[in-house]
PDB file of C-alpha atoms in Angstrom:
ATOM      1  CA  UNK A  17      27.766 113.304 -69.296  1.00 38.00           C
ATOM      2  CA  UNK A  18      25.287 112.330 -66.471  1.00 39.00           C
ATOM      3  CA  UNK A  19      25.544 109.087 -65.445  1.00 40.00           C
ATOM      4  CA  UNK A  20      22.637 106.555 -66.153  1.00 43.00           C
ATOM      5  CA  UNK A  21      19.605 106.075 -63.430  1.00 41.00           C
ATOM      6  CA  UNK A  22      20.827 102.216 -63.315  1.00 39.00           C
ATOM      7  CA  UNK A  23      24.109 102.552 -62.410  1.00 43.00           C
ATOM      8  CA  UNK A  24      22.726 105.735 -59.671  1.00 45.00           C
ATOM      9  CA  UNK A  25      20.382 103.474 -58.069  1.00 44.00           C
ATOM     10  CA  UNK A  26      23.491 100.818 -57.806  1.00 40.00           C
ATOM     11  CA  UNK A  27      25.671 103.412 -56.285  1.00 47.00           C
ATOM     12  CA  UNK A  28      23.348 104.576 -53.835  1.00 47.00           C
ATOM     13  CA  UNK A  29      21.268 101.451 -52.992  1.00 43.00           C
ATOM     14  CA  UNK A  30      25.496 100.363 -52.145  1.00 40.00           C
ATOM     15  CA  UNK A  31      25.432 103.292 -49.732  1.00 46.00           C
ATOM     16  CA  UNK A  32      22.512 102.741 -48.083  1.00 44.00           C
ATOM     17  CA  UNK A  33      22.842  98.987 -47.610  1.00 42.00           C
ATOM     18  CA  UNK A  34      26.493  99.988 -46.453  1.00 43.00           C
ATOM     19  CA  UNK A  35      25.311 102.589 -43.951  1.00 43.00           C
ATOM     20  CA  UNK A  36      22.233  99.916 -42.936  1.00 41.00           C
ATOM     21  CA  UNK A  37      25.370  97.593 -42.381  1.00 39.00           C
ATOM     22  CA  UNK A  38      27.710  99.866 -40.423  1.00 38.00           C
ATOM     23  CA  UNK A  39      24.674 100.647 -37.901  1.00 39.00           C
ATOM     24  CA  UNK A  40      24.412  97.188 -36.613  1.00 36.00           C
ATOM     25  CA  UNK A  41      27.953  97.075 -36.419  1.00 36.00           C
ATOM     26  CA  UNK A  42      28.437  99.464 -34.271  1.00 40.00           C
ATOM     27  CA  UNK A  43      26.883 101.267 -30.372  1.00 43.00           C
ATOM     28  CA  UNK A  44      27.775 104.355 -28.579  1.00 52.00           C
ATOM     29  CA  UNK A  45      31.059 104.871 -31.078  1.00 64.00           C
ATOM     30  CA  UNK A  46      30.896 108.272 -31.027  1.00 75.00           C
ATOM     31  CA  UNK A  47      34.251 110.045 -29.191  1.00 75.00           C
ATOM     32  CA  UNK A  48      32.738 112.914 -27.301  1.00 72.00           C
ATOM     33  CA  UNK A  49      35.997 113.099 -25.830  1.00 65.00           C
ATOM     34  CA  UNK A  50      39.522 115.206 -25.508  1.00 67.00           C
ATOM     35  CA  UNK A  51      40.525 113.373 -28.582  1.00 82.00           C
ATOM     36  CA  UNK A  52      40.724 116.135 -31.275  1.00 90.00           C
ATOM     37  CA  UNK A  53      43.009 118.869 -31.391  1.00 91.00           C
ATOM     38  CA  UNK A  54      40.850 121.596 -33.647  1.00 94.00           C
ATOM     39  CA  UNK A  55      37.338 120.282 -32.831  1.00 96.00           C
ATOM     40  CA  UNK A  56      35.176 119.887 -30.168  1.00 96.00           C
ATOM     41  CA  UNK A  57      32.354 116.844 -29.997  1.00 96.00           C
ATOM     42  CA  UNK A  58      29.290 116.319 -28.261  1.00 95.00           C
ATOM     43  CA  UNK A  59      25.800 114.531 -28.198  1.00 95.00           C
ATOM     44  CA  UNK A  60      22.569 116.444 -28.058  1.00 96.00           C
ATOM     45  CA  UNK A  61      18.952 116.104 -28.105  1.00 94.00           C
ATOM     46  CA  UNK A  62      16.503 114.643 -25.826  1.00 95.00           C
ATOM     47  CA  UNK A  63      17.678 111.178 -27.359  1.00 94.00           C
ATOM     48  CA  UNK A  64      21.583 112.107 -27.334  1.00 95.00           C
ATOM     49  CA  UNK A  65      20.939 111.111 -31.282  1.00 96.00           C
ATOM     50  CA  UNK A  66      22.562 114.644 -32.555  1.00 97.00           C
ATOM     51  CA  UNK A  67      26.041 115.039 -33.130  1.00 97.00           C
ATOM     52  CA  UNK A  68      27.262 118.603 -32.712  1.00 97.00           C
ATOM     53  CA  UNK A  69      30.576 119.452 -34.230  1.00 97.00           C
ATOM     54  CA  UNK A  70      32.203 122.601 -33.044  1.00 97.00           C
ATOM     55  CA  UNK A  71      35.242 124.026 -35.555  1.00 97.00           C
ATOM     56  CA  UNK A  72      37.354 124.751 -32.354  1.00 95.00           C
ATOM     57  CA  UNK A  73      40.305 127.424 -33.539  1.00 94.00           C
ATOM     58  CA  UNK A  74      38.250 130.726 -32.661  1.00 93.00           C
ATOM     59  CA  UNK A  75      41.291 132.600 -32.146  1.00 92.00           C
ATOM     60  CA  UNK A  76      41.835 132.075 -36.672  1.00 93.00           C
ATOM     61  CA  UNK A  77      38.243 132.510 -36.920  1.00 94.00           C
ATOM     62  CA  UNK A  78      38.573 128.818 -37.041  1.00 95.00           C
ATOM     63  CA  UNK A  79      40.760 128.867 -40.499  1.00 92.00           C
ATOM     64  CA  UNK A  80      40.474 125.815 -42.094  1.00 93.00           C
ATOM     65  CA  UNK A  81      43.915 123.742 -41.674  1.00 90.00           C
ATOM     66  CA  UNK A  82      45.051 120.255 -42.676  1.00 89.00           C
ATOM     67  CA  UNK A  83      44.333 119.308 -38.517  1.00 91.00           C
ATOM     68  CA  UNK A  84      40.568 120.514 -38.530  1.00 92.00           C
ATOM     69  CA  UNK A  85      39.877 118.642 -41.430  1.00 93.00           C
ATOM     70  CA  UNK A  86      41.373 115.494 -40.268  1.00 92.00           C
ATOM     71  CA  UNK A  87      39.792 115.530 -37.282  1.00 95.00           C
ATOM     72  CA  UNK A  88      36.592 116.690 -38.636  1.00 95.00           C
ATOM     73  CA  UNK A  89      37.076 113.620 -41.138  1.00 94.00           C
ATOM     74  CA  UNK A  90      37.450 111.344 -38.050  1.00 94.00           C
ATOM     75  CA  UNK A  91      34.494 112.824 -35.981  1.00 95.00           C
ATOM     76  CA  UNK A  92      32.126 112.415 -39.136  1.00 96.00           C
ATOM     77  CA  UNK A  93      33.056 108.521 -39.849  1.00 95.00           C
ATOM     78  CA  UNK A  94      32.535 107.821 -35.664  1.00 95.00           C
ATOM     79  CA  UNK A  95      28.959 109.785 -36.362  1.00 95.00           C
ATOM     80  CA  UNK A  96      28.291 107.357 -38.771  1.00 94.00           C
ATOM     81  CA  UNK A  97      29.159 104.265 -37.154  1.00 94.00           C
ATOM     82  CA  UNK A  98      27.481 105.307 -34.171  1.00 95.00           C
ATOM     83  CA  UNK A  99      23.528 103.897 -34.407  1.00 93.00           C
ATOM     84  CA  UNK A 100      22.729 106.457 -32.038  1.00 94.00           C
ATOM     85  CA  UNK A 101      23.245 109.599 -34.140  1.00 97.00           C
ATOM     86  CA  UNK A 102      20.272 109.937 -36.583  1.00 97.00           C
ATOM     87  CA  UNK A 103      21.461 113.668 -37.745  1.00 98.00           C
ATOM     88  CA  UNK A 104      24.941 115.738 -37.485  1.00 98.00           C
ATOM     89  CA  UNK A 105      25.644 119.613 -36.987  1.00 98.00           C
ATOM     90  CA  UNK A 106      28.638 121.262 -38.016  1.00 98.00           C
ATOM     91  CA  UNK A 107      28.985 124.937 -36.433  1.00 98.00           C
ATOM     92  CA  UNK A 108      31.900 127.210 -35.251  1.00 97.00           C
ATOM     93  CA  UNK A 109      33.482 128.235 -32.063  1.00 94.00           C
ATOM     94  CA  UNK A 110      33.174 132.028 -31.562  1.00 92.00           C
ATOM     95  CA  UNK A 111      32.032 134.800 -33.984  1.00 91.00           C
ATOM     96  CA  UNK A 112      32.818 132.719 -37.419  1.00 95.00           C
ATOM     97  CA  UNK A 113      31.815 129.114 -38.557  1.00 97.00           C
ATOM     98  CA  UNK A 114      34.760 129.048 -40.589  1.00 96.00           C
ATOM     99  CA  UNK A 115      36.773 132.253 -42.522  1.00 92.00           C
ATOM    100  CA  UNK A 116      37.873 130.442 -44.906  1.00 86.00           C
ATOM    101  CA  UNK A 117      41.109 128.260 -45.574  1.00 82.00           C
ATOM    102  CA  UNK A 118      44.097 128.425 -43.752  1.00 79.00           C
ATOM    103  CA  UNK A 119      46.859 130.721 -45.957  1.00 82.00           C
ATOM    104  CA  UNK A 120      49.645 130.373 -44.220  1.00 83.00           C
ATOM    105  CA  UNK A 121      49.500 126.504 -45.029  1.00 80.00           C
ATOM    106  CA  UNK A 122      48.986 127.337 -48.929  1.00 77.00           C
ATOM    107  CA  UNK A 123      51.402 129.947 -49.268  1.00 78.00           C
ATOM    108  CA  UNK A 124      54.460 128.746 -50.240  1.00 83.00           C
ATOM    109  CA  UNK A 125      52.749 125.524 -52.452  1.00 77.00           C
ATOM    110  CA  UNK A 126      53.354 124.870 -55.826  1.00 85.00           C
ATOM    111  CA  UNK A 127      51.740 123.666 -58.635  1.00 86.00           C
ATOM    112  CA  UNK A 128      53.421 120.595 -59.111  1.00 85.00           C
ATOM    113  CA  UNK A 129      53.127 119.852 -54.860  1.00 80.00           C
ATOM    114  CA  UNK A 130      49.030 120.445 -55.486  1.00 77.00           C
ATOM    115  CA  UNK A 131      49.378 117.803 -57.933  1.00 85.00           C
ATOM    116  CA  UNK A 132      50.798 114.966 -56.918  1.00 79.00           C
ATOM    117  CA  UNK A 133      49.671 115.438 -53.296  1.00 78.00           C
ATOM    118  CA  UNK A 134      45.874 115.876 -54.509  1.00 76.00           C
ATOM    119  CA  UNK A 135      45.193 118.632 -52.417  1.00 76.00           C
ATOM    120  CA  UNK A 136      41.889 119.423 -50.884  1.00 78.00           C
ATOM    121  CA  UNK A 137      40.981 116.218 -51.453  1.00 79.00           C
ATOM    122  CA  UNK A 138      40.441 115.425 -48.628  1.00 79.00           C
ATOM    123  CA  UNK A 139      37.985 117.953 -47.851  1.00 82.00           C
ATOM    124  CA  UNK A 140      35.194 116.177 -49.476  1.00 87.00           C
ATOM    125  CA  UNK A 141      34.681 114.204 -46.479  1.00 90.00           C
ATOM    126  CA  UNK A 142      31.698 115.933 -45.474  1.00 93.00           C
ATOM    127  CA  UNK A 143      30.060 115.682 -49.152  1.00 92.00           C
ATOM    128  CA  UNK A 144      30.889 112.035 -48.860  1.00 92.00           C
ATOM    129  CA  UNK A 145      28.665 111.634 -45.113  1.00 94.00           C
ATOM    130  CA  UNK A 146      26.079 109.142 -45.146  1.00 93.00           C
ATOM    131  CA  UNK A 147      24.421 110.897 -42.554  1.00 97.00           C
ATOM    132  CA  UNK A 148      22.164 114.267 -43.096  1.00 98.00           C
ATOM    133  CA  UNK A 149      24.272 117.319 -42.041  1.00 98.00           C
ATOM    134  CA  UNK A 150      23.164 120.536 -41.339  1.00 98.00           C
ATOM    135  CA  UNK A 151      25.744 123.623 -41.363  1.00 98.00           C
ATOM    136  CA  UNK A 152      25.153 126.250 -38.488  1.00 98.00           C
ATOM    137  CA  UNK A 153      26.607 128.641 -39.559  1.00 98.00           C
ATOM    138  CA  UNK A 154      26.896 131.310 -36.952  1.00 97.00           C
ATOM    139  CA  UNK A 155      28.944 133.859 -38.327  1.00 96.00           C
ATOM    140  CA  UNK A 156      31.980 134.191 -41.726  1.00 96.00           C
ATOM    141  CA  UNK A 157      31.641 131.196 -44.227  1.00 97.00           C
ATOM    142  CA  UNK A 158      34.215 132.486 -45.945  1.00 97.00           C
ATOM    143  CA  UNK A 159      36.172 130.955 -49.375  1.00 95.00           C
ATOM    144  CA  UNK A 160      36.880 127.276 -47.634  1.00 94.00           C
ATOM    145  CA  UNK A 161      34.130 128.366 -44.906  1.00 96.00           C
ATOM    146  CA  UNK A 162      31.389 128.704 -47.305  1.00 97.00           C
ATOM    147  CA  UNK A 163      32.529 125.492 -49.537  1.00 96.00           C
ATOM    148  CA  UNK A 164      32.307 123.331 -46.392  1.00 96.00           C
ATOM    149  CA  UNK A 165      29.027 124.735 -45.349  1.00 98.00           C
ATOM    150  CA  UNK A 166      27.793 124.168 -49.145  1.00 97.00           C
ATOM    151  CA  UNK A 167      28.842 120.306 -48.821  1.00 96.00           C
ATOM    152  CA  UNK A 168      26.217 120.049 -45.900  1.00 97.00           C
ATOM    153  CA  UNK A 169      22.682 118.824 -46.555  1.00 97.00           C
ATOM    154  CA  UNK A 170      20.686 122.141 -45.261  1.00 98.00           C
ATOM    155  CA  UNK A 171      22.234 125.498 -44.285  1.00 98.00           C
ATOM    156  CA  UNK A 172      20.588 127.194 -41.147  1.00 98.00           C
ATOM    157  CA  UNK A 173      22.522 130.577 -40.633  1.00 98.00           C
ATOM    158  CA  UNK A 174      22.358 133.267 -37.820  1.00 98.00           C
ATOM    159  CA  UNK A 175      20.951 136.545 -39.088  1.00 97.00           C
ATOM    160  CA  UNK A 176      24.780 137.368 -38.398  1.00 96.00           C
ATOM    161  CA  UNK A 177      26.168 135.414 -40.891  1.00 97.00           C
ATOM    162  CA  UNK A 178      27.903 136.407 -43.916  1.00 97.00           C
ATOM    163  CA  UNK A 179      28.979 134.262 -46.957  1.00 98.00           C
ATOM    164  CA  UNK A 180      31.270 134.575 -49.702  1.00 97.00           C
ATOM    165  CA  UNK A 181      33.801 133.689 -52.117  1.00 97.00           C
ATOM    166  CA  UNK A 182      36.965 135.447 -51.789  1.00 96.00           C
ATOM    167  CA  UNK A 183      39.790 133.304 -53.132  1.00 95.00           C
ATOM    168  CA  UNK A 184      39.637 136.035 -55.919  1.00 96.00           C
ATOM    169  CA  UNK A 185      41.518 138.444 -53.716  1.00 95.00           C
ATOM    170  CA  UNK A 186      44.448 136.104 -52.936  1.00 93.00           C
ATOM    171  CA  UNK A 187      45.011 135.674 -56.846  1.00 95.00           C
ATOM    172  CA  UNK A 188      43.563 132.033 -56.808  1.00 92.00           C
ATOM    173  CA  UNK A 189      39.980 130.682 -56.985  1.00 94.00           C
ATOM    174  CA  UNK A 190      37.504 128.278 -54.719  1.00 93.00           C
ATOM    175  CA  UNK A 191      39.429 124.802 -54.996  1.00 89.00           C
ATOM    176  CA  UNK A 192      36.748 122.546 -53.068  1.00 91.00           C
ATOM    177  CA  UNK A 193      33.397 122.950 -54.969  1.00 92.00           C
ATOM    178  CA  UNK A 194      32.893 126.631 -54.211  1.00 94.00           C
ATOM    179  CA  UNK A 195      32.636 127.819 -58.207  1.00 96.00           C
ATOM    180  CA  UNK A 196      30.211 124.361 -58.712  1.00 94.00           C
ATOM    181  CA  UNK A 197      28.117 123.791 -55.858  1.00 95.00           C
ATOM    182  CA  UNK A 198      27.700 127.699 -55.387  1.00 96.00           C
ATOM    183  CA  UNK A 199      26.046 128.219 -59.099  1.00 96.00           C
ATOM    184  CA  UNK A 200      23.984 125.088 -59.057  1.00 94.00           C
ATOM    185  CA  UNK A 201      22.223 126.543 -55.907  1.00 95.00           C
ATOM    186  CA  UNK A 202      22.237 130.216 -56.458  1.00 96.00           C
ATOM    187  CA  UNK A 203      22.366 130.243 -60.284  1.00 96.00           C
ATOM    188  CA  UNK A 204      25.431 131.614 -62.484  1.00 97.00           C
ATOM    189  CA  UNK A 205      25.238 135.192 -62.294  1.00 98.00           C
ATOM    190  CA  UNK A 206      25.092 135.867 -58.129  1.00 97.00           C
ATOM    191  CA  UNK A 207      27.865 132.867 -58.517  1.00 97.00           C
ATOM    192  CA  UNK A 208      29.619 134.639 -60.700  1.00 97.00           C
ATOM    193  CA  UNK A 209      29.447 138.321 -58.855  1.00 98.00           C
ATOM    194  CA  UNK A 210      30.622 136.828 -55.893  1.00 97.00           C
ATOM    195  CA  UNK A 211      33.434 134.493 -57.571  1.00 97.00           C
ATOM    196  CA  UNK A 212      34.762 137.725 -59.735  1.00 98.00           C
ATOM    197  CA  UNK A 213      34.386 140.304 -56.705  1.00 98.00           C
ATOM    198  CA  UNK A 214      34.895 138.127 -53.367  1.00 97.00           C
ATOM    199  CA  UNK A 215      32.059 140.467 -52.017  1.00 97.00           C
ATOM    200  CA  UNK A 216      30.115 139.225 -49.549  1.00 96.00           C
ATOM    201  CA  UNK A 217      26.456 138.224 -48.832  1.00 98.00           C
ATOM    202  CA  UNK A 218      24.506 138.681 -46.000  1.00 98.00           C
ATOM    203  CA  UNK A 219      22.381 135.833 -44.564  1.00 98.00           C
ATOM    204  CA  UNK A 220      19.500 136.870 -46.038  1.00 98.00           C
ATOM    205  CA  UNK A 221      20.516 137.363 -49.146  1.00 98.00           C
ATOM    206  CA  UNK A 222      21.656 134.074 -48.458  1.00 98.00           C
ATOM    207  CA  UNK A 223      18.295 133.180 -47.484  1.00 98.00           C
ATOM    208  CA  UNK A 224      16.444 134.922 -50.336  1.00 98.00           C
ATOM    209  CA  UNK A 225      19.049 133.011 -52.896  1.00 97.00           C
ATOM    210  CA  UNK A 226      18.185 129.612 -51.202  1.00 97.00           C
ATOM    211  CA  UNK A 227      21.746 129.120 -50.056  1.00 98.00           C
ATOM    212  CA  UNK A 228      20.477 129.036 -46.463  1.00 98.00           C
ATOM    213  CA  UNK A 229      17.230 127.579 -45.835  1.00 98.00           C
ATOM    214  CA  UNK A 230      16.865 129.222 -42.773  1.00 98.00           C
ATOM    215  CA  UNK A 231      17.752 132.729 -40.796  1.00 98.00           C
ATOM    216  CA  UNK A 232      17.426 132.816 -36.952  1.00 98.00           C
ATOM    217  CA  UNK A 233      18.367 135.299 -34.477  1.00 98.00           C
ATOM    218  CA  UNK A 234      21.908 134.379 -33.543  1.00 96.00           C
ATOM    219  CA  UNK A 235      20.736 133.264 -29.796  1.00 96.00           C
ATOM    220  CA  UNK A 236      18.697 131.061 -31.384  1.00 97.00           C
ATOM    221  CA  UNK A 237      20.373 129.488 -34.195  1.00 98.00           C
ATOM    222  CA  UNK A 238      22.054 126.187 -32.634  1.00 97.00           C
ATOM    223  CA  UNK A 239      18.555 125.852 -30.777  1.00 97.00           C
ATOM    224  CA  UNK A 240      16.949 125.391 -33.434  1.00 98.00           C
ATOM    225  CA  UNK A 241      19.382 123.676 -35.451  1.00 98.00           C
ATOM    226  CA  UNK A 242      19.316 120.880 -32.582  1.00 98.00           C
ATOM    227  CA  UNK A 243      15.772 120.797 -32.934  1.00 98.00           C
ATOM    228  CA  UNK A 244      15.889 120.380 -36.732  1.00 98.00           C
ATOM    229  CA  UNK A 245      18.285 117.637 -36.658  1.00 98.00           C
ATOM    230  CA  UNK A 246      16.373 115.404 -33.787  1.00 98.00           C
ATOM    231  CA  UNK A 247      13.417 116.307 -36.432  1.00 97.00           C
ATOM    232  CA  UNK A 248      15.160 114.292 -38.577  1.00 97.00           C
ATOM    233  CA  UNK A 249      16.996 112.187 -36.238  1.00 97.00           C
ATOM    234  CA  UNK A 250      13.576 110.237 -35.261  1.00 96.00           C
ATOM    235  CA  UNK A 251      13.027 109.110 -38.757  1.00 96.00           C
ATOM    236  CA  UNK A 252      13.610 105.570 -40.047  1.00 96.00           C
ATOM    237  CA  UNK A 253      17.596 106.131 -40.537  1.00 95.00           C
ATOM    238  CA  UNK A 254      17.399 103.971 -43.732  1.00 95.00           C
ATOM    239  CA  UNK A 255      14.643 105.982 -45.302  1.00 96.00           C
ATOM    240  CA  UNK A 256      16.631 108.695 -44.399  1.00 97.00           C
ATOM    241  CA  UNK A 257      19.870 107.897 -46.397  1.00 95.00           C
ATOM    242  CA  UNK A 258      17.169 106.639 -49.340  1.00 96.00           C
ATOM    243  CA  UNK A 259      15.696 110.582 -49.479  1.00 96.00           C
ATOM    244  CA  UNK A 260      19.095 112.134 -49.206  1.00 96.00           C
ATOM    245  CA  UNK A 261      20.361 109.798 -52.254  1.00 95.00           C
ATOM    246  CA  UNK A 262      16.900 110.761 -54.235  1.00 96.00           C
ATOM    247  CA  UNK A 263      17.506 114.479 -53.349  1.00 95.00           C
ATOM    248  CA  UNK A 264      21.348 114.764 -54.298  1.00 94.00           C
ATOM    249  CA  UNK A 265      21.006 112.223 -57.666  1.00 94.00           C
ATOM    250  CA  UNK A 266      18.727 115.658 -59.021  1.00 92.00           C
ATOM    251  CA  UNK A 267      22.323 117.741 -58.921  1.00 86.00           C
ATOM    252  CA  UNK A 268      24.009 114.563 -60.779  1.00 86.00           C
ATOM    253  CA  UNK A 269      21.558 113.662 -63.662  1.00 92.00           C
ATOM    254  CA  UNK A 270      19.038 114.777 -66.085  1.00 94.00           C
ATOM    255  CA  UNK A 271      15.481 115.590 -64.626  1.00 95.00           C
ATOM    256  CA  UNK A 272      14.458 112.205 -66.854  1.00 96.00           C
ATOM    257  CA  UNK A 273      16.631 110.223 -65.581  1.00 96.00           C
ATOM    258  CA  UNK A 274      16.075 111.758 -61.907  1.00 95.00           C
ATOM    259  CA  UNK A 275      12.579 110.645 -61.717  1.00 96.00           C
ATOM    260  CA  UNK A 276      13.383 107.196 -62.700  1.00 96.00           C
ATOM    261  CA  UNK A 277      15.756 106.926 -60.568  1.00 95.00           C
ATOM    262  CA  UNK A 278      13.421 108.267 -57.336  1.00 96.00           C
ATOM    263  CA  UNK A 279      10.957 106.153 -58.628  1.00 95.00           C
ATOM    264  CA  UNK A 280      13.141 102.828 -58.124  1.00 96.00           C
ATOM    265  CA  UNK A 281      14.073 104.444 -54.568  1.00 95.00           C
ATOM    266  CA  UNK A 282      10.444 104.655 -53.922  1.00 95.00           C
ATOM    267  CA  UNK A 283       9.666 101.418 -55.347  1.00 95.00           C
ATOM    268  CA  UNK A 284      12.856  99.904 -53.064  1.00 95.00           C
ATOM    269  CA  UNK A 285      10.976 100.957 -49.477  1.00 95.00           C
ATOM    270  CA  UNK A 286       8.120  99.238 -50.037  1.00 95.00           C
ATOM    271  CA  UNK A 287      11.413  96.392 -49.346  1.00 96.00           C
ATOM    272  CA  UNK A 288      11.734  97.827 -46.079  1.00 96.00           C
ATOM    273  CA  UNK A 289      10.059  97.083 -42.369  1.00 95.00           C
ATOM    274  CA  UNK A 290       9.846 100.733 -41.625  1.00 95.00           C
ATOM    275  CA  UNK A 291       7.950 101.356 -44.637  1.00 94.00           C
ATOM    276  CA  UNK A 292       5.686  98.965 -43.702  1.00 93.00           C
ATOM    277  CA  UNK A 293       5.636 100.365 -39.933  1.00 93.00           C
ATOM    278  CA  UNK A 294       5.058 104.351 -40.806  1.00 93.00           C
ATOM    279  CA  UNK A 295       1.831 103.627 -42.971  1.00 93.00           C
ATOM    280  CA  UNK A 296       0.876 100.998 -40.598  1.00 95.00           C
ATOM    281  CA  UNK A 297       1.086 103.783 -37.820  1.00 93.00           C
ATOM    282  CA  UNK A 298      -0.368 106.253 -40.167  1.00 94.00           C
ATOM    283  CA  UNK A 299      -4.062 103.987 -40.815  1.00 96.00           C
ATOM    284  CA  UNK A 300      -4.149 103.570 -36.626  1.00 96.00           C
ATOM    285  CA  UNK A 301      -3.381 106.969 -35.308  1.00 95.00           C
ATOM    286  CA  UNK A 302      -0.110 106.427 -33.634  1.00 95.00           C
ATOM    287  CA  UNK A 303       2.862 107.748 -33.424  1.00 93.00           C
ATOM    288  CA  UNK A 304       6.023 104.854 -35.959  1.00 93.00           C
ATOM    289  CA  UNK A 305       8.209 103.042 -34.056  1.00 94.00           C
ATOM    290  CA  UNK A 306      11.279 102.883 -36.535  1.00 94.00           C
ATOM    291  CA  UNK A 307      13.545 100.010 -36.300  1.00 94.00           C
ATOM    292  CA  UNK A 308      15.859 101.044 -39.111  1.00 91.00           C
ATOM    293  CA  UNK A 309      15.251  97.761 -40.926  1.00 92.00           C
TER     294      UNK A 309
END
C-alpha cells in the first residue's frame, strides 16, 4: 500500500533537515586517502566539490564482495558529511564498472545463514545517499553490477557498456532490487526478458529503454560525468536533496498523492534563503550565490 503524502513529506523533510544538519557539522571530511582496501577516492571539479568513487578490484572485473561494499558504505557517509561535495560518481577500475556479485563469497551459503544474517542488506547504502549519485558505468553492470548502478540517481554509460541480469544462470535471482527497480524503469516485459534469459543489453538499448540517460564515447564518459555532477554540484545543496526526495517519492506513491506531496516540497522552499537568493538573482541578471540555508 503506498504510504500517505503526510507521512512522505515527514520522512523526507527529516532527511533533508538531517543532511542540512550534517553539512554544518562537518569540513573537508572526505578521506581521499590509502584508507580503503577495494576502492579508490578522490575530489574533482574545478571546485574539488565531486566525489569520484573508483570500484578498485579490476583484476574480478571488480566483483562485488562484502570489502567493496563496506568501504564503498564508508566513502559514501564521508561524501555526505563533507560540505564540500555537492554531487558523487561511482565508476569502475578497468574494462567493467562492476560484473556482478562476488560468487565465490555466496557459494557455499545457506538459506537459513541468508536469513538471520540479512544478507545484502547492506548494499542499500547507496539507495539510502543523501547526496545525488551518478553511476559511470564504463563497461559490465552485471547481476550485482547493474543493481548498484540502478540504486544511483542518473546512469551515464560508455557506448561500451553492457547491462544485464544474469543471476538466472547461477540458479538464483537479483537479491538487491534488480527484479524491482529494473521493471519500474524499463517496464515488465524487457525486465522480464532479461530476468528469465540473463541476456544482455547494450548501452543503447540501455539508452533507448531509459535505463541510462546518457551514452558517450568511452574516452569521454568520466569527462562528462564530472561535468554533470559539478552541474549539479553548484546548486543550493538543500534544494538539491528537496528535488531528489520529490523525484524518488513518484516510485513510492500514487501519482495523487505524488503531486501533493511535491507540492508541500515546493511550498517548503519558499522557507528557504536560497530560494529567496536564485529568484532574487534571476529578476537582476546575475549569476545565485547559494549558501545552502
Amino acid at each position: 500500500m503506498a504510504l500517505s503524502a503526510t507521512k512522505l513529506l515527514r520522512s523526507n523533510l527529516f532527511s533533508s533537515a538531517k543532511l542540512v544538519g550534517t553539512l554544518s557539522l562537518h569540513s573537508k571530511y572526505l578521506n581521499t586517502g590509502d584508507s580503503y582496501n577495494f576502492i579508490k577516492v578522490e575530489k574533482k571539479g574545478a571546485k574539488n566539490n565531486v566525489a569520484l568513487i573508483y570500484l578498485n578490484r579490476p583484476d574480478a572485473l571488480n566483483a562485488l564482495n562484502d570489502g567493496i561494499i563496506s568501504d564503498l558504505t564508508i566513502a559514501l557517509d564521508d561524501a555526505q558529511k563533507d560540505d564540500d561535495i555537492g554531487a558523487i560518481i561511482i565508476t569502475g577500475s578497468g574494462r567493467a564498472f562492476a560484473a556482478g556479485a562476488d560468487i565465490k563469497e555466496m557459494e557455499n551459503k545457506t538459506f537459513q545463514e541468508c536469513m538471520k544474517s540479512g544478507f545484502l542488506d547492506h548494499w542499500n547504502s547507496v539507495a539510502k545517499c543523501t547526496k545525488p549519485t551518478i553511476a559511470a558505468v564504463n563497461g559490465f553492470a552485471l547481476g550485482g553490477g547493474c543493481e548498484l548502478a540502478m540504486m544511483c540517481d542518473i546512469i551515464l554509460a560508455s557506448d561500451k557498456a553492457k547491462f544485464g541480469q544474469p543471476e538466472i544462470k547461477l540458479g538464483t535471482i537479483p537479491g538487491a532490487g534488480g527484479t524491482q527497480r529494473l521493471t519500474r524503469v524499463v517496464g515488465k516485459s524487457l525486465a522480464m526478458e532479461m530476468v528469465l534469459t540473463g541476456d544482455h543489453i547494450s548501452a543503447n538499448e540501455a539508452l533507448a529503454a531509459g535505463l541510462a540517460s546518457k551514452v558517450y564515447p568511452a574516452d569521454d564518459l568520466l569527462n562528462k560525468a564530472i561535468k554533470t555532477a559539478e552541474n549539479i554540484a553548484s546548486k543550493s545543496k538543500l534544494i538539491v536533496a528537496m528535488a531528489k526526495d520529490a523525484v524518488n517519492t513518484a516510485y513510492e506513491t500514487t501519482l495523487a498523492e505524488g503531486i501533493k506531496f511535491e507540492k508541500k516540497i515546493f511550498y517548503a522552499t519558499f522557507a528557504t534563503d536560497d530560494r529567496k537568493e536564485g529568484m532574487t538573482a534571476f529578476v537582476n541578471k546575475r549569476e545565485a550565490e547559494f549558501k545552502d540555508q
